[in-house]
PDB file of C-alpha atoms and ligand atoms in Angstrom:
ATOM      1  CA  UNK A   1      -3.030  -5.362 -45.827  1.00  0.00           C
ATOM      2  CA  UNK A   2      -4.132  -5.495 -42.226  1.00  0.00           C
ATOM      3  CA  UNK A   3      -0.771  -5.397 -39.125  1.00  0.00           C
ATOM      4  CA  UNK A   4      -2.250  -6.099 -35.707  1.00  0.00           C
ATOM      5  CA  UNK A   5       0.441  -4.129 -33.705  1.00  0.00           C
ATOM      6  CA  UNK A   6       1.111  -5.088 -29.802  1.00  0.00           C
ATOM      7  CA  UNK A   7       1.556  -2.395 -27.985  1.00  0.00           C
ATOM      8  CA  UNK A   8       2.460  -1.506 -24.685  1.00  0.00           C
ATOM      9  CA  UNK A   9       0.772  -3.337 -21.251  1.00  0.00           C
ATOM     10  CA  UNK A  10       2.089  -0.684 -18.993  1.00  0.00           C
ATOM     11  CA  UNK A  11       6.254   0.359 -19.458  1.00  0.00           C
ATOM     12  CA  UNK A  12       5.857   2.561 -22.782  1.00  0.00           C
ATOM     13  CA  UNK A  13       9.605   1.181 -23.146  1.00  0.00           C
ATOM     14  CA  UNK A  14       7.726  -2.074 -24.321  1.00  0.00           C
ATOM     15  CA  UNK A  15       6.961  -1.760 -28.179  1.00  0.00           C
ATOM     16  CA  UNK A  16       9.462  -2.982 -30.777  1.00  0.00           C
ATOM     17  CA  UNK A  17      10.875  -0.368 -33.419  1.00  0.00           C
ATOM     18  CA  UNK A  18       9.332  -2.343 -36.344  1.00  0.00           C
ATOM     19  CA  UNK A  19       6.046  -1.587 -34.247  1.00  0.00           C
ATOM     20  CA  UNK A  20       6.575   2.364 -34.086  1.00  0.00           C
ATOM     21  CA  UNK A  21       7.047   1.849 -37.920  1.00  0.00           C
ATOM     22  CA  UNK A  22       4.717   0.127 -39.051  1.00  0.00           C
ATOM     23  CA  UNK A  23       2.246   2.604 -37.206  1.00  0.00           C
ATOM     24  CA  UNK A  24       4.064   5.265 -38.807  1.00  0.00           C
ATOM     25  CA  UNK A  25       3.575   4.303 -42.327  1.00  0.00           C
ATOM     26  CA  UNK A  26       0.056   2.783 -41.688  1.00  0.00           C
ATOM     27  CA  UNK A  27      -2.832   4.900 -43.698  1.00  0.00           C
ATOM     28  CA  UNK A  28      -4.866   4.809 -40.384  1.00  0.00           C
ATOM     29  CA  UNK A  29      -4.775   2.828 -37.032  1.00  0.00           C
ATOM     30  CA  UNK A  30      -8.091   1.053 -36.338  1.00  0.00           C
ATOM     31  CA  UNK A  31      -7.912   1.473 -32.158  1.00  0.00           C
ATOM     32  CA  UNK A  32     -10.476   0.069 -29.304  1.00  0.00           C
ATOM     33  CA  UNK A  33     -10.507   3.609 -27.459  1.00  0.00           C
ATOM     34  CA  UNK A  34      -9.495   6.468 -29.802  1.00  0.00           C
ATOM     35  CA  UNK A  35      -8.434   9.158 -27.011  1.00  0.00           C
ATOM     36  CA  UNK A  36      -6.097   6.465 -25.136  1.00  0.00           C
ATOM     37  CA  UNK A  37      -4.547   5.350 -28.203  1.00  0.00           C
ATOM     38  CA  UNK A  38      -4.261   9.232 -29.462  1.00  0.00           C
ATOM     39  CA  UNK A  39      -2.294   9.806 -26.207  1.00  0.00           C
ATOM     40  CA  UNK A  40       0.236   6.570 -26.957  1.00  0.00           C
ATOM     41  CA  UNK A  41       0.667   7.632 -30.338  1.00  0.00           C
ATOM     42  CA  UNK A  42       1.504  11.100 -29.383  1.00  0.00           C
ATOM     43  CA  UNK A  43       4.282   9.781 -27.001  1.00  0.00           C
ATOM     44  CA  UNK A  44       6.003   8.256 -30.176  1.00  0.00           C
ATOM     45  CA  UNK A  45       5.429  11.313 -31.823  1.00  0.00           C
ATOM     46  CA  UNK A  46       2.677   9.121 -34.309  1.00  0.00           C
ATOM     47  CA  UNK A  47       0.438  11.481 -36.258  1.00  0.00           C
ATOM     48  CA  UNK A  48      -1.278   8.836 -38.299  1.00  0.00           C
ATOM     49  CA  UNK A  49      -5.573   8.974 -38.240  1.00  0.00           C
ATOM     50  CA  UNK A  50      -7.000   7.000 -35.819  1.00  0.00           C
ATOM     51  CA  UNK A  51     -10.529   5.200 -36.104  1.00  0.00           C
ATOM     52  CA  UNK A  52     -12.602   3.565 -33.772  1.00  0.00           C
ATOM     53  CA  UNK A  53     -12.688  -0.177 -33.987  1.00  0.00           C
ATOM     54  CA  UNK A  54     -14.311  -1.654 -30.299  1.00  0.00           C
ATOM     55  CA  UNK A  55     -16.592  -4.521 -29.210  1.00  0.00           C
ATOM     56  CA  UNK A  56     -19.606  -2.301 -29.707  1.00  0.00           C
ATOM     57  CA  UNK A  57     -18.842  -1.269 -33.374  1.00  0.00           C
ATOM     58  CA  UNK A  58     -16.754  -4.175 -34.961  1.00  0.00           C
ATOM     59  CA  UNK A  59     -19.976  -5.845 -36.599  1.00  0.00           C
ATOM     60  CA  UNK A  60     -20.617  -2.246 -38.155  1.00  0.00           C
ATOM     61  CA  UNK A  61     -17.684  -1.263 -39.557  1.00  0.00           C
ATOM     62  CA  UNK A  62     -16.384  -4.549 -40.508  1.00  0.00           C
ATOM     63  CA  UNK A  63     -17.084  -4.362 -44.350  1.00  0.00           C
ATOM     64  CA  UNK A  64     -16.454  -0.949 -44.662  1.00  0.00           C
ATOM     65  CA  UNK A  65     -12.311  -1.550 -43.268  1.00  0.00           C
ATOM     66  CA  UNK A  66     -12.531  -4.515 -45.511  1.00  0.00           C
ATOM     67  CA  UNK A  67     -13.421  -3.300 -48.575  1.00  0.00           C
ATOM     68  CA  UNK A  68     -10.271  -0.381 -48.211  1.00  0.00           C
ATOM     69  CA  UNK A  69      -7.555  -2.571 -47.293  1.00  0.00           C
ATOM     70  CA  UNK A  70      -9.171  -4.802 -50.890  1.00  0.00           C
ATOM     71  CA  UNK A  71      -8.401  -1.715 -52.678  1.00  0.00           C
ATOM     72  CA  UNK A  72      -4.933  -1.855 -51.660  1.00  0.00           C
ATOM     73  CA  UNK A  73      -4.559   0.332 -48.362  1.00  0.00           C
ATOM     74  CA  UNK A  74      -2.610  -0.779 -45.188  1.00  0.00           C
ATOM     75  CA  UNK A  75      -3.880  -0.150 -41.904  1.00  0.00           C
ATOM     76  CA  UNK A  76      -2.678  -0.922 -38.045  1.00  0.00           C
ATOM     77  CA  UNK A  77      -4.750  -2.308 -35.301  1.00  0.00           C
ATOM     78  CA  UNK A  78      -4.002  -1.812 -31.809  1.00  0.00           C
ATOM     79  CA  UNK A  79      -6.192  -2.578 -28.585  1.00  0.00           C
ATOM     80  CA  UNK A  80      -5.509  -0.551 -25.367  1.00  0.00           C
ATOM     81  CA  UNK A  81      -2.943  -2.620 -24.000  1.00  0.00           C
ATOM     82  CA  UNK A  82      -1.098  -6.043 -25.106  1.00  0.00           C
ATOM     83  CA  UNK A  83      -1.846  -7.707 -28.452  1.00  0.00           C
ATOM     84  CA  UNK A  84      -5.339  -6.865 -30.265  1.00  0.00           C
ATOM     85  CA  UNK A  85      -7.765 -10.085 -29.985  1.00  0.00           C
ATOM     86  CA  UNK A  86      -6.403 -11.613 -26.690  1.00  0.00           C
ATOM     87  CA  UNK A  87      -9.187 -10.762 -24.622  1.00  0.00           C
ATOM     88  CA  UNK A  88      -9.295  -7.750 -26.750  1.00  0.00           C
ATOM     89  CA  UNK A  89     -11.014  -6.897 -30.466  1.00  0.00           C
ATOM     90  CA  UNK A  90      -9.566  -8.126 -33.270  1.00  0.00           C
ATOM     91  CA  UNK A  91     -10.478 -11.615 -33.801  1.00  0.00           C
ATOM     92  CA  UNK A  92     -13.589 -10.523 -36.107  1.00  0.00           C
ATOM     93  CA  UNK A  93     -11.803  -8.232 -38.136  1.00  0.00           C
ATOM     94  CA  UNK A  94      -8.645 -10.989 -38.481  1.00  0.00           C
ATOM     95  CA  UNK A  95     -11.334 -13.639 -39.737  1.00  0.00           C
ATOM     96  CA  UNK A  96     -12.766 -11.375 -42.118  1.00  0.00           C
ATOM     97  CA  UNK A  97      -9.420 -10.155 -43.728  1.00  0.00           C
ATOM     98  CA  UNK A  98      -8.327 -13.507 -44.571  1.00  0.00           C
ATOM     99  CA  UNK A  99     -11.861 -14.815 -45.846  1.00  0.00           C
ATOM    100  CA  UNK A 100     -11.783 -12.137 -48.374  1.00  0.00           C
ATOM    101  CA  UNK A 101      -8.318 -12.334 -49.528  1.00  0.00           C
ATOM    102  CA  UNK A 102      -6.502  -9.557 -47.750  1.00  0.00           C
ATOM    103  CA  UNK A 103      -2.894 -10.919 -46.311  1.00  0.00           C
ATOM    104  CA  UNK A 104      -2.939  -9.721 -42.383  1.00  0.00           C
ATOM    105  CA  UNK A 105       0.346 -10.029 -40.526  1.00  0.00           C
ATOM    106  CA  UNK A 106       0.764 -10.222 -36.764  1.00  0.00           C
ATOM    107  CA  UNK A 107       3.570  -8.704 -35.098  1.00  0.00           C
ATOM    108  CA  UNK A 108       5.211 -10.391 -31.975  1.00  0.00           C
ATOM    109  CA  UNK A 109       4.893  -8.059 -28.702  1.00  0.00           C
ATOM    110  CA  UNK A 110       3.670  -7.593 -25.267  1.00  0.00           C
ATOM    111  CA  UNK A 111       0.949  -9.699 -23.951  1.00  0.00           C
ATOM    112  CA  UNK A 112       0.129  -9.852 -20.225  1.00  0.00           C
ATOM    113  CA  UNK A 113      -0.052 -13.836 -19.958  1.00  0.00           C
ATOM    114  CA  UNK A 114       3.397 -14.747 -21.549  1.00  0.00           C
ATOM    115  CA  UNK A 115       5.182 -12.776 -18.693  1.00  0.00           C
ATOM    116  CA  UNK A 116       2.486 -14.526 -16.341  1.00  0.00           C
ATOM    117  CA  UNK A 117       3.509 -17.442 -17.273  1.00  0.00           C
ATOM    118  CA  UNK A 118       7.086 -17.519 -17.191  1.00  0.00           C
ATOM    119  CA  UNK A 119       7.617 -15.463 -14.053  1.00  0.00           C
ATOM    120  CA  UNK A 120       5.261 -17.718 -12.261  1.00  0.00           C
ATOM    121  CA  UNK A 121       7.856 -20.873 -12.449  1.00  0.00           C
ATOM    122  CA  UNK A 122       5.767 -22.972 -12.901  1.00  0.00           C
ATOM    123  CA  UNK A 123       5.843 -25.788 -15.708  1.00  0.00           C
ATOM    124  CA  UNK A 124       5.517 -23.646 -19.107  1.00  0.00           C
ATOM    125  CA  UNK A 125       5.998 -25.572 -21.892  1.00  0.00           C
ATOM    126  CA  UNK A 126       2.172 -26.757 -22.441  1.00  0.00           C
ATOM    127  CA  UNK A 127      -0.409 -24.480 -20.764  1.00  0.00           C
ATOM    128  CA  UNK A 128      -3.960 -23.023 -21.401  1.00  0.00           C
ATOM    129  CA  UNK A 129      -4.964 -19.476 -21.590  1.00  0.00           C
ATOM    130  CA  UNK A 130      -8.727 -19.314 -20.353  1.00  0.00           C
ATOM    131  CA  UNK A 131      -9.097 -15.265 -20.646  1.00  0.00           C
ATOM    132  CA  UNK A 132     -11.707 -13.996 -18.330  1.00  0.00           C
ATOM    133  CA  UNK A 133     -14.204 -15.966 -16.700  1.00  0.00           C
ATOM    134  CA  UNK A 134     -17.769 -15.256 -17.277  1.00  0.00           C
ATOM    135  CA  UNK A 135     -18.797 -13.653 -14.029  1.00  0.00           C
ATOM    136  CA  UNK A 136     -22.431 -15.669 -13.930  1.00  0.00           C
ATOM    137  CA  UNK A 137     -23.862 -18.369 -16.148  1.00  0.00           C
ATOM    138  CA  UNK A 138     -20.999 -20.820 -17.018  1.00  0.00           C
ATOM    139  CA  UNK A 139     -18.350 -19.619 -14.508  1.00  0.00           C
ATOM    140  CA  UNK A 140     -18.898 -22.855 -12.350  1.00  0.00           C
ATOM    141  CA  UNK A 141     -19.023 -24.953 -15.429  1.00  0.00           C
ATOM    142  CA  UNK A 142     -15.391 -23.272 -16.341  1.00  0.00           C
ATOM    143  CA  UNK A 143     -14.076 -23.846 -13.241  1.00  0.00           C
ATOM    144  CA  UNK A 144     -14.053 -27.472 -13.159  1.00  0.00           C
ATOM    145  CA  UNK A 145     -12.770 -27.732 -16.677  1.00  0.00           C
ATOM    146  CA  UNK A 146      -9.834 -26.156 -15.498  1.00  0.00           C
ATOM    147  CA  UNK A 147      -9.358 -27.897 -12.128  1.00  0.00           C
ATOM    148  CA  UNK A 148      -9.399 -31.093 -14.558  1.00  0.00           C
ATOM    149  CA  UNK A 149      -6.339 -30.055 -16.378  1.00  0.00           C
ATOM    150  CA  UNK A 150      -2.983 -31.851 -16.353  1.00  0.00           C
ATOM    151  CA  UNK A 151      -0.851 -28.302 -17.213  1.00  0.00           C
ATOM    152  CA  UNK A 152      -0.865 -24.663 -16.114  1.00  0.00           C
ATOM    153  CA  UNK A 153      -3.675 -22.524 -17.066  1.00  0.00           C
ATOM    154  CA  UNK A 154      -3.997 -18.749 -17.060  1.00  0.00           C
ATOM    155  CA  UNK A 155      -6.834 -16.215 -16.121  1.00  0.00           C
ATOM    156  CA  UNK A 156      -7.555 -12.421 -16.263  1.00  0.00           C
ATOM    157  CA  UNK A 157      -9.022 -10.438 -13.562  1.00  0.00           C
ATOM    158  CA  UNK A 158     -10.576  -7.534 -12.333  1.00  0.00           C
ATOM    159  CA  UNK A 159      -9.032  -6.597  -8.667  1.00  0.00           C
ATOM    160  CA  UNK A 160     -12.496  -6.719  -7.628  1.00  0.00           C
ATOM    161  CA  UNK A 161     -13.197 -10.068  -8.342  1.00  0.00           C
ATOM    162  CA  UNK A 162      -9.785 -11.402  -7.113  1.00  0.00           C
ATOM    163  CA  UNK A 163     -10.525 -12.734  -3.892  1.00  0.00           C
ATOM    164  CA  UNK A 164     -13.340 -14.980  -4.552  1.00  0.00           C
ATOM    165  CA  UNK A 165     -11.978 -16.190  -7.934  1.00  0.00           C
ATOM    166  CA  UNK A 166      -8.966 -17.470  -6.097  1.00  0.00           C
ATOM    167  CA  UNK A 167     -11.177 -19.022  -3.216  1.00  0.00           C
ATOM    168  CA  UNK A 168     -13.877 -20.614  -5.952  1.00  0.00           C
ATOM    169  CA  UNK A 169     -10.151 -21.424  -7.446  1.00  0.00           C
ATOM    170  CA  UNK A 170      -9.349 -23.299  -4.218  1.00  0.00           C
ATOM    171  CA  UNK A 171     -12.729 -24.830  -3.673  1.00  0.00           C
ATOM    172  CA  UNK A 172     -12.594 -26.620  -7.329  1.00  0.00           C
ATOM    173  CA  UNK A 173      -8.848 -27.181  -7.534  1.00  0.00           C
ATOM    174  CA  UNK A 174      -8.251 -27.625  -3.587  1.00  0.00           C
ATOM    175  CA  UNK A 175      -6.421 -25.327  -1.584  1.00  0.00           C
ATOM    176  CA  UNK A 176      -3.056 -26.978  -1.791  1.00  0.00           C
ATOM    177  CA  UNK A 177      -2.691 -25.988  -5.521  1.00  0.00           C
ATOM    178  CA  UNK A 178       0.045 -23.991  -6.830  1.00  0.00           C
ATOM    179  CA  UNK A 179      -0.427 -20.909  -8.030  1.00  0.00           C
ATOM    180  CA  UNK A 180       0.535 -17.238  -8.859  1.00  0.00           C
ATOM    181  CA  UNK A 181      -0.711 -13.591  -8.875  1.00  0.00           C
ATOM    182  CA  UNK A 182       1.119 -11.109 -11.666  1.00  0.00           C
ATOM    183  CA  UNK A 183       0.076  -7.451 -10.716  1.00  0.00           C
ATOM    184  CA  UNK A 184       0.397  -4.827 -12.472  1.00  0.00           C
ATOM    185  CA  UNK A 185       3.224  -6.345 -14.766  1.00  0.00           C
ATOM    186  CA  UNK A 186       5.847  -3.774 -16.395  1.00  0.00           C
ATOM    187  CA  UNK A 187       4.545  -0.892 -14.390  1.00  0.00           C
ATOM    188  CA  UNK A 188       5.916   0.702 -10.998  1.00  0.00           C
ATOM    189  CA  UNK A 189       4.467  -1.139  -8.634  1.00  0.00           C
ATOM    190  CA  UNK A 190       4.578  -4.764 -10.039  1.00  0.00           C
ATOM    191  CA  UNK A 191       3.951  -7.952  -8.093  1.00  0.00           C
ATOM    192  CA  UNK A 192       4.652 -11.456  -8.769  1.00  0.00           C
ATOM    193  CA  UNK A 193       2.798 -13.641  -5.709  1.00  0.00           C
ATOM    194  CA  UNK A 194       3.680 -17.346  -5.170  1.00  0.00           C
ATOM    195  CA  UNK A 195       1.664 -19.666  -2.913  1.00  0.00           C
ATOM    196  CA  UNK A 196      -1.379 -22.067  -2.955  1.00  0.00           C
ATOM    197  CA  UNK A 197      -4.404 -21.394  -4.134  1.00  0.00           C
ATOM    198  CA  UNK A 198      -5.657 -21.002  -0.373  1.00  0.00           C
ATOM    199  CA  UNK A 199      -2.092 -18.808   0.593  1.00  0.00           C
ATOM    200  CA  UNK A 200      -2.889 -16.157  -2.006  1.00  0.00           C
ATOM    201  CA  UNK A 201      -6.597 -15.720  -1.307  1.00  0.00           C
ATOM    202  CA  UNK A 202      -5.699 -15.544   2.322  1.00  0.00           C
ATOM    203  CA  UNK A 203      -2.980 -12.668   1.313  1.00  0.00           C
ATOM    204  CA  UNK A 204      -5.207 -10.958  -0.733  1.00  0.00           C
ATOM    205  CA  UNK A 205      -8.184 -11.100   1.403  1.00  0.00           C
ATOM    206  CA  UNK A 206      -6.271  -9.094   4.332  1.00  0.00           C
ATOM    207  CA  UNK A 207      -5.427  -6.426   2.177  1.00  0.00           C
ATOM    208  CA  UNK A 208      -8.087  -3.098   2.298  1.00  0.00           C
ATOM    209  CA  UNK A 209      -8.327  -3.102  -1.295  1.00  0.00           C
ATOM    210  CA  UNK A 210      -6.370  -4.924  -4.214  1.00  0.00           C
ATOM    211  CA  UNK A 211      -5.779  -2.267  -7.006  1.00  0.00           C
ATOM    212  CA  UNK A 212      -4.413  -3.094 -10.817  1.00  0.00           C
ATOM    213  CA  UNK A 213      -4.585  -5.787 -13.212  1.00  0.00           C
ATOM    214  CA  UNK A 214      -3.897  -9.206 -12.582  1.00  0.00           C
ATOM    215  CA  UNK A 215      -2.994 -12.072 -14.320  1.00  0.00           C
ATOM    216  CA  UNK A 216      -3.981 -15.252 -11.981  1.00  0.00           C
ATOM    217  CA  UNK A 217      -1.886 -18.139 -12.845  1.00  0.00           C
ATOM    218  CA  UNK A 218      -2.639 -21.896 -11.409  1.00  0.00           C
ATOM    219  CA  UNK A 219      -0.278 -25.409 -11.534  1.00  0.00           C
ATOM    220  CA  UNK A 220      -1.813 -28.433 -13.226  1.00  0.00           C
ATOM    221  CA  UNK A 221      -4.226 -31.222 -11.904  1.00  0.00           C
ATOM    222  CA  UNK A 222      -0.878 -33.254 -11.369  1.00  0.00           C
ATOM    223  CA  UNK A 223       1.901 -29.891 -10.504  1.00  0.00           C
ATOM    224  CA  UNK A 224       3.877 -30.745  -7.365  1.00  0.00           C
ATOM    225  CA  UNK A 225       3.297 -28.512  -4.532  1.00  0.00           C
ATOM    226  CA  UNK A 226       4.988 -25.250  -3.950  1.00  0.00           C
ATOM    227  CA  UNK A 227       8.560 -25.694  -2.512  1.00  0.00           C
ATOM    228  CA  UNK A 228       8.008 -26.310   1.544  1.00  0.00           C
ATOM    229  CA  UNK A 229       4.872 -25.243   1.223  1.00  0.00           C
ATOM    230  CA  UNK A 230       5.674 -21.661   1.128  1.00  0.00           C
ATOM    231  CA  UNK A 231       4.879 -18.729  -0.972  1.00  0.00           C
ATOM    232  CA  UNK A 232       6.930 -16.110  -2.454  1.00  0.00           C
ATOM    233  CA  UNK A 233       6.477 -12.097  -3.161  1.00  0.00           C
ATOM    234  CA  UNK A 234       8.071  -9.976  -5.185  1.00  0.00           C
TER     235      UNK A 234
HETATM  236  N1  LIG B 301      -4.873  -7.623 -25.065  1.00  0.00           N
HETATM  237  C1  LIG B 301      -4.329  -7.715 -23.736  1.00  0.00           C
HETATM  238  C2  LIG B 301      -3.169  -8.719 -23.741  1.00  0.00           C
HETATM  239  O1  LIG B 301      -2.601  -8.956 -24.796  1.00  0.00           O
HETATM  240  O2  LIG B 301      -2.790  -9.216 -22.683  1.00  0.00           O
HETATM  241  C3  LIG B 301      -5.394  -8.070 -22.718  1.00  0.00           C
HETATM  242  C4  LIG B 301      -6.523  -7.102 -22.668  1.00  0.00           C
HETATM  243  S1  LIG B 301      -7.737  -7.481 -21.456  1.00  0.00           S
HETATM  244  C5  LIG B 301      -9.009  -6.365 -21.893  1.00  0.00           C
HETATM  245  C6  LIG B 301      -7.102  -6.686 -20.015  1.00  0.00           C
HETATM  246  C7  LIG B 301      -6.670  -7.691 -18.974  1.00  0.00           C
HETATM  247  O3  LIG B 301      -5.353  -8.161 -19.263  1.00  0.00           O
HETATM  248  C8  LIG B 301      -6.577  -7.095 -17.584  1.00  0.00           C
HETATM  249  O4  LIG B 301      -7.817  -7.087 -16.913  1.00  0.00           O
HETATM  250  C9  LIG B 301      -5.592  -8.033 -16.905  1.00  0.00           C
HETATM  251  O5  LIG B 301      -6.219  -9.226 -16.522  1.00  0.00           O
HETATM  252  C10 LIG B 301      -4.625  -8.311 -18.076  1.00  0.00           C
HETATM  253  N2  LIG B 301      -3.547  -7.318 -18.065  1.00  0.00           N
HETATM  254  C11 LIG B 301      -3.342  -6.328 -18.967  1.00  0.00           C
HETATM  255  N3  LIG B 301      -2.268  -5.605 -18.626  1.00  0.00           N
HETATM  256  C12 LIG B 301      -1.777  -6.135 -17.482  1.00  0.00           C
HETATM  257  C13 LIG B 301      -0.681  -5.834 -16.630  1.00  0.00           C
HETATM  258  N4  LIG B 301       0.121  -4.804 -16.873  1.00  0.00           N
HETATM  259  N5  LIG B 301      -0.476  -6.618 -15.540  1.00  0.00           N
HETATM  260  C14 LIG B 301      -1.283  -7.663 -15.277  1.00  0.00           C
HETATM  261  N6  LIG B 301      -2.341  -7.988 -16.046  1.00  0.00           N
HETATM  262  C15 LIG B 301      -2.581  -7.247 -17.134  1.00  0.00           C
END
């Protein structure tokens, strides 16, 4: 049997006890980078094997993980942060479990978008989670699928990138759109910004240098503007 096991996104407090056990008993822990995970486990005080299971092996050692958990053994897979195939590994290895018979079992944990979401206030109850943009061939194409549509949609990206997704955000969507920048969620210096589209890129274009990981989320074609206009930091 295959658990994909969330695990933390920044506060180590985050990760539910049937989590820490299921990575206890687990016969090994498939993980994207094997010294980071090593160092997670160790703070549970986890001794269980680790292997490496990333984007640059998962075609490799798919049968091989396969053909074990067949025979009856259970493993864990965890990603670096959140849950395992959002944005992460995992989806390959997921597909593959259940086309040859082997039950897999998701447990509920952190994820950075559900947080995104919900502290952005704006409307949650149907939204779309884009992932990361590609950064060339397709981006513009993405871009006006999502200006097109009615409900709130969510992106990850790199600090880097930040500025001029929010402006090509603004450009697409115009500048008047609602929207929200999640910063470094569950760690010590988390930020939740509130504004348009053209607010936050203007914010975080007068800043020397935006650090951390960022969920950018963005109102609906039809989302009412932000109260008075104004925008909001936390
Ligand atoms: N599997 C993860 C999940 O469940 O959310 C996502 C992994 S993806 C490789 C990493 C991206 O997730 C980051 O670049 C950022 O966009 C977002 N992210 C992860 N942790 C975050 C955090 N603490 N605060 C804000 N965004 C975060």
């Amino acid at each position: 049997m295959l658990y994909v096991v969330p695990t933390p996104i920044g506060n180590l407090e985050d990760i539910t006890l049937r989590a820490l056990r299921i990575l206890k008993e687990a016969a090994f822990v498939l993980a994207e980078d094997t010294r980071t995970s090593r160092k997670l486990l160790d703070h549970y005080g986890i001794e269980r094997p680790l292997r490496a299971y990333h984007a640059h092996n998962e075609h490799g050692v798919l049968s091989g993980i396969v053909s074990q958990l067949k025979e009856g053994v259970t493993a864990a897979l965890i990603s670096d942060a959140g849950t395992p195939a959002i944005s992460d590994p995992g989806f390959l290895l997921v597909r593959e479990c259940i086309r040859q018979g082997v039950r897999v079992e998701c447990l509920p944990g952190p994820t950075a978008f559900v947080p995104a979401l919900v502290a952005s206030g704006l409307p949650c109850d149907t939204f779309h989670f884009e992932g990361f943009l590609p950064h060339k061939k397709g981006r513009q194409t993405r871009l006006r699928f999502l200006s097109d549509l009615p409900h709130t949609f969510l992106l990850y990206e790199s600090p880097m990138r930040l500025v001029k997704c929010l402006e090509q955000l603004a450009e697409v969507c115009g500048p008047d759109r609602p929207a929200c920048v999640c910063r470094e969620l569950t760690k010590l210096y988390e930020e939740t910004a509130r504004g348009t589209l053209a607010m936050l890129a203007a914010d975080f274009k007068a800043r020397q240098a935006v650090k951390g990981e960022i969920v950018v989320v963005v109102g609906g074609r039809d989302s009412p503007p932000t109260p008075e206009g104004g925008g909001t930091r936390q």
